[in-house]
Amino acid sequence: MNFWKEHVGLRVVLIAVFFAAGMAMVFGGWKMTGKLAGLGIMLLGVVLLLAALMIYNKRYQD
């Protein structure tokens, strides 16, 4: 899949957005100690961080 190799600017923007949103959600959920909603927010933040990592690694796959 050459889409991620050809569109460097889009890849950088998506990684930055997913990383920033993921970190904000992890820290925001972390502050909600003792609430189940905080755990859900943190898990969604981890999913966004993994999505950013997936986009980063797509460039290096065959």
Short mmCIF file of N, CA and C in Angstrom, two decimals:
data_model
loop_
_atom_site.label_atom_id
_atom_site.label_comp_id
_atom_site.label_asym_id
_atom_site.label_seq_id
_atom_site.Cartn_x
_atom_site.Cartn_y
_atom_site.Cartn_z
N MET A 1 0.84 -1.18 0.00
CA MET A 1 0.00 0.00 0.00
C MET A 1 0.89 1.24 0.00
N ASN A 2 0.91 1.94 -1.10
CA ASN A 2 1.80 3.08 -1.27
C ASN A 2 1.20 4.40 -0.82
N PHE A 3 -0.05 4.39 -0.37
CA PHE A 3 -0.71 5.64 0.01
C PHE A 3 0.06 6.34 1.12
N TRP A 4 0.47 5.61 2.16
CA TRP A 4 1.16 6.22 3.30
C TRP A 4 2.59 6.63 2.95
N LYS A 5 3.17 6.00 1.96
CA LYS A 5 4.52 6.37 1.55
C LYS A 5 4.51 7.65 0.73
N GLU A 6 3.44 7.90 0.00
CA GLU A 6 3.36 9.04 -0.91
C GLU A 6 2.85 10.31 -0.23
N HIS A 7 2.04 10.19 0.78
CA HIS A 7 1.41 11.35 1.43
C HIS A 7 2.04 11.60 2.80
N VAL A 8 3.23 12.15 2.76
CA VAL A 8 4.00 12.36 3.98
C VAL A 8 3.33 13.40 4.89
N GLY A 9 2.87 14.49 4.31
CA GLY A 9 2.24 15.55 5.10
C GLY A 9 1.00 15.08 5.83
N LEU A 10 0.15 14.33 5.13
CA LEU A 10 -1.06 13.79 5.75
C LEU A 10 -0.70 12.83 6.87
N ARG A 11 0.31 12.01 6.66
CA ARG A 11 0.73 11.05 7.68
C ARG A 11 1.23 11.76 8.93
N VAL A 12 2.02 12.79 8.75
CA VAL A 12 2.56 13.54 9.89
C VAL A 12 1.43 14.22 10.67
N VAL A 13 0.48 14.80 9.96
CA VAL A 13 -0.64 15.48 10.63
C VAL A 13 -1.49 14.47 11.40
N LEU A 14 -1.80 13.33 10.79
CA LEU A 14 -2.61 12.32 11.48
C LEU A 14 -1.89 11.77 12.71
N ILE A 15 -0.60 11.52 12.59
CA ILE A 15 0.15 11.03 13.74
C ILE A 15 0.14 12.06 14.86
N ALA A 16 0.35 13.31 14.53
CA ALA A 16 0.38 14.37 15.55
C ALA A 16 -0.98 14.52 16.22
N VAL A 17 -2.05 14.47 15.44
CA VAL A 17 -3.40 14.62 16.00
C VAL A 17 -3.75 13.42 16.88
N PHE A 18 -3.49 12.22 16.39
CA PHE A 18 -3.80 11.03 17.19
C PHE A 18 -2.96 10.98 18.47
N PHE A 19 -1.68 11.37 18.37
CA PHE A 19 -0.83 11.35 19.55
C PHE A 19 -1.30 12.37 20.59
N ALA A 20 -1.57 13.59 20.14
CA ALA A 20 -2.00 14.64 21.08
C ALA A 20 -3.34 14.29 21.72
N ALA A 21 -4.28 13.81 20.91
CA ALA A 21 -5.59 13.44 21.46
C ALA A 21 -5.47 12.24 22.40
N GLY A 22 -4.65 11.27 22.03
CA GLY A 22 -4.47 10.09 22.86
C GLY A 22 -3.84 10.42 24.20
N MET A 23 -2.81 11.26 24.19
CA MET A 23 -2.18 11.65 25.44
C MET A 23 -3.12 12.46 26.31
N ALA A 24 -3.89 13.37 25.70
CA ALA A 24 -4.85 14.16 26.47
C ALA A 24 -5.91 13.27 27.11
N MET A 25 -6.36 12.27 26.37
CA MET A 25 -7.38 11.37 26.91
C MET A 25 -6.83 10.49 28.02
N VAL A 26 -5.60 10.03 27.87
CA VAL A 26 -4.99 9.20 28.90
C VAL A 26 -4.83 10.01 30.19
N PHE A 27 -4.30 11.21 30.09
CA PHE A 27 -4.11 12.03 31.29
C PHE A 27 -5.43 12.51 31.86
N GLY A 28 -6.39 12.82 30.98
CA GLY A 28 -7.72 13.23 31.46
C GLY A 28 -8.42 12.11 32.20
N GLY A 29 -8.34 10.91 31.67
CA GLY A 29 -8.95 9.76 32.34
C GLY A 29 -8.23 9.39 33.62
N TRP A 30 -6.93 9.63 33.64
CA TRP A 30 -6.12 9.33 34.82
C TRP A 30 -6.53 10.22 36.00
N LYS A 31 -6.95 11.45 35.71
CA LYS A 31 -7.37 12.37 36.76
C LYS A 31 -8.73 11.99 37.35
N MET A 32 -9.47 11.15 36.66
CA MET A 32 -10.80 10.73 37.13
C MET A 32 -10.68 9.46 37.97
N THR A 33 -9.93 9.54 39.04
CA THR A 33 -9.64 8.39 39.88
C THR A 33 -10.91 7.85 40.51
N GLY A 34 -11.10 6.54 40.40
CA GLY A 34 -12.24 5.88 41.02
C GLY A 34 -13.50 5.88 40.20
N LYS A 35 -13.47 6.40 38.98
CA LYS A 35 -14.65 6.43 38.12
C LYS A 35 -14.44 5.51 36.93
N LEU A 36 -15.46 4.77 36.59
CA LEU A 36 -15.37 3.85 35.46
C LEU A 36 -15.23 4.60 34.14
N ALA A 37 -15.81 5.78 34.05
CA ALA A 37 -15.69 6.58 32.83
C ALA A 37 -14.24 6.96 32.58
N GLY A 38 -13.47 7.18 33.64
CA GLY A 38 -12.05 7.51 33.48
C GLY A 38 -11.28 6.37 32.84
N LEU A 39 -11.61 5.15 33.23
CA LEU A 39 -10.96 3.99 32.62
C LEU A 39 -11.30 3.90 31.14
N GLY A 40 -12.54 4.14 30.79
CA GLY A 40 -12.95 4.11 29.39
C GLY A 40 -12.24 5.17 28.56
N ILE A 41 -12.10 6.35 29.13
CA ILE A 41 -11.40 7.43 28.43
C ILE A 41 -9.94 7.08 28.24
N MET A 42 -9.33 6.49 29.26
CA MET A 42 -7.92 6.10 29.13
C MET A 42 -7.76 5.00 28.09
N LEU A 43 -8.66 4.04 28.04
CA LEU A 43 -8.57 2.98 27.03
C LEU A 43 -8.73 3.54 25.62
N LEU A 44 -9.64 4.49 25.45
CA LEU A 44 -9.80 5.12 24.15
C LEU A 44 -8.55 5.90 23.76
N GLY A 45 -7.91 6.53 24.74
CA GLY A 45 -6.65 7.23 24.49
C GLY A 45 -5.55 6.28 24.06
N VAL A 46 -5.49 5.10 24.68
CA VAL A 46 -4.49 4.10 24.29
C VAL A 46 -4.75 3.61 22.87
N VAL A 47 -6.02 3.47 22.51
CA VAL A 47 -6.36 3.07 21.13
C VAL A 47 -5.87 4.12 20.14
N LEU A 48 -6.04 5.39 20.48
CA LEU A 48 -5.56 6.45 19.59
C LEU A 48 -4.04 6.45 19.49
N LEU A 49 -3.36 6.19 20.59
CA LEU A 49 -1.90 6.10 20.55
C LEU A 49 -1.45 4.92 19.68
N LEU A 50 -2.15 3.80 19.79
CA LEU A 50 -1.81 2.65 18.94
C LEU A 50 -2.11 2.93 17.47
N ALA A 51 -3.15 3.70 17.20
CA ALA A 51 -3.46 4.08 15.82
C ALA A 51 -2.35 4.96 15.25
N ALA A 52 -1.83 5.88 16.06
CA ALA A 52 -0.72 6.72 15.61
C ALA A 52 0.51 5.86 15.32
N LEU A 53 0.76 4.89 16.17
CA LEU A 53 1.89 3.98 15.96
C LEU A 53 1.69 3.14 14.70
N MET A 54 0.47 2.71 14.45
CA MET A 54 0.18 1.93 13.25
C MET A 54 0.44 2.75 11.98
N ILE A 55 0.00 4.02 12.00
CA ILE A 55 0.22 4.89 10.84
C ILE A 55 1.72 5.11 10.63
N TYR A 56 2.45 5.28 11.71
CA TYR A 56 3.90 5.46 11.60
C TYR A 56 4.56 4.23 10.99
N ASN A 57 4.15 3.05 11.40
CA ASN A 57 4.79 1.82 10.94
C ASN A 57 4.35 1.39 9.55
N LYS A 58 3.25 1.91 9.03
CA LYS A 58 2.78 1.53 7.69
C LYS A 58 3.82 1.84 6.63
N ARG A 59 4.60 2.88 6.84
CA ARG A 59 5.60 3.27 5.85
C ARG A 59 6.67 2.21 5.66
N TYR A 60 6.97 1.47 6.70
CA TYR A 60 8.07 0.53 6.68
C TYR A 60 7.65 -0.91 6.37
N GLN A 61 6.37 -1.13 6.12
CA GLN A 61 5.90 -2.46 5.73
C GLN A 61 6.05 -2.66 4.24
N ASP A 62 6.13 -3.89 3.83
CA ASP A 62 6.25 -4.21 2.40
C ASP A 62 4.97 -4.01 1.66
#
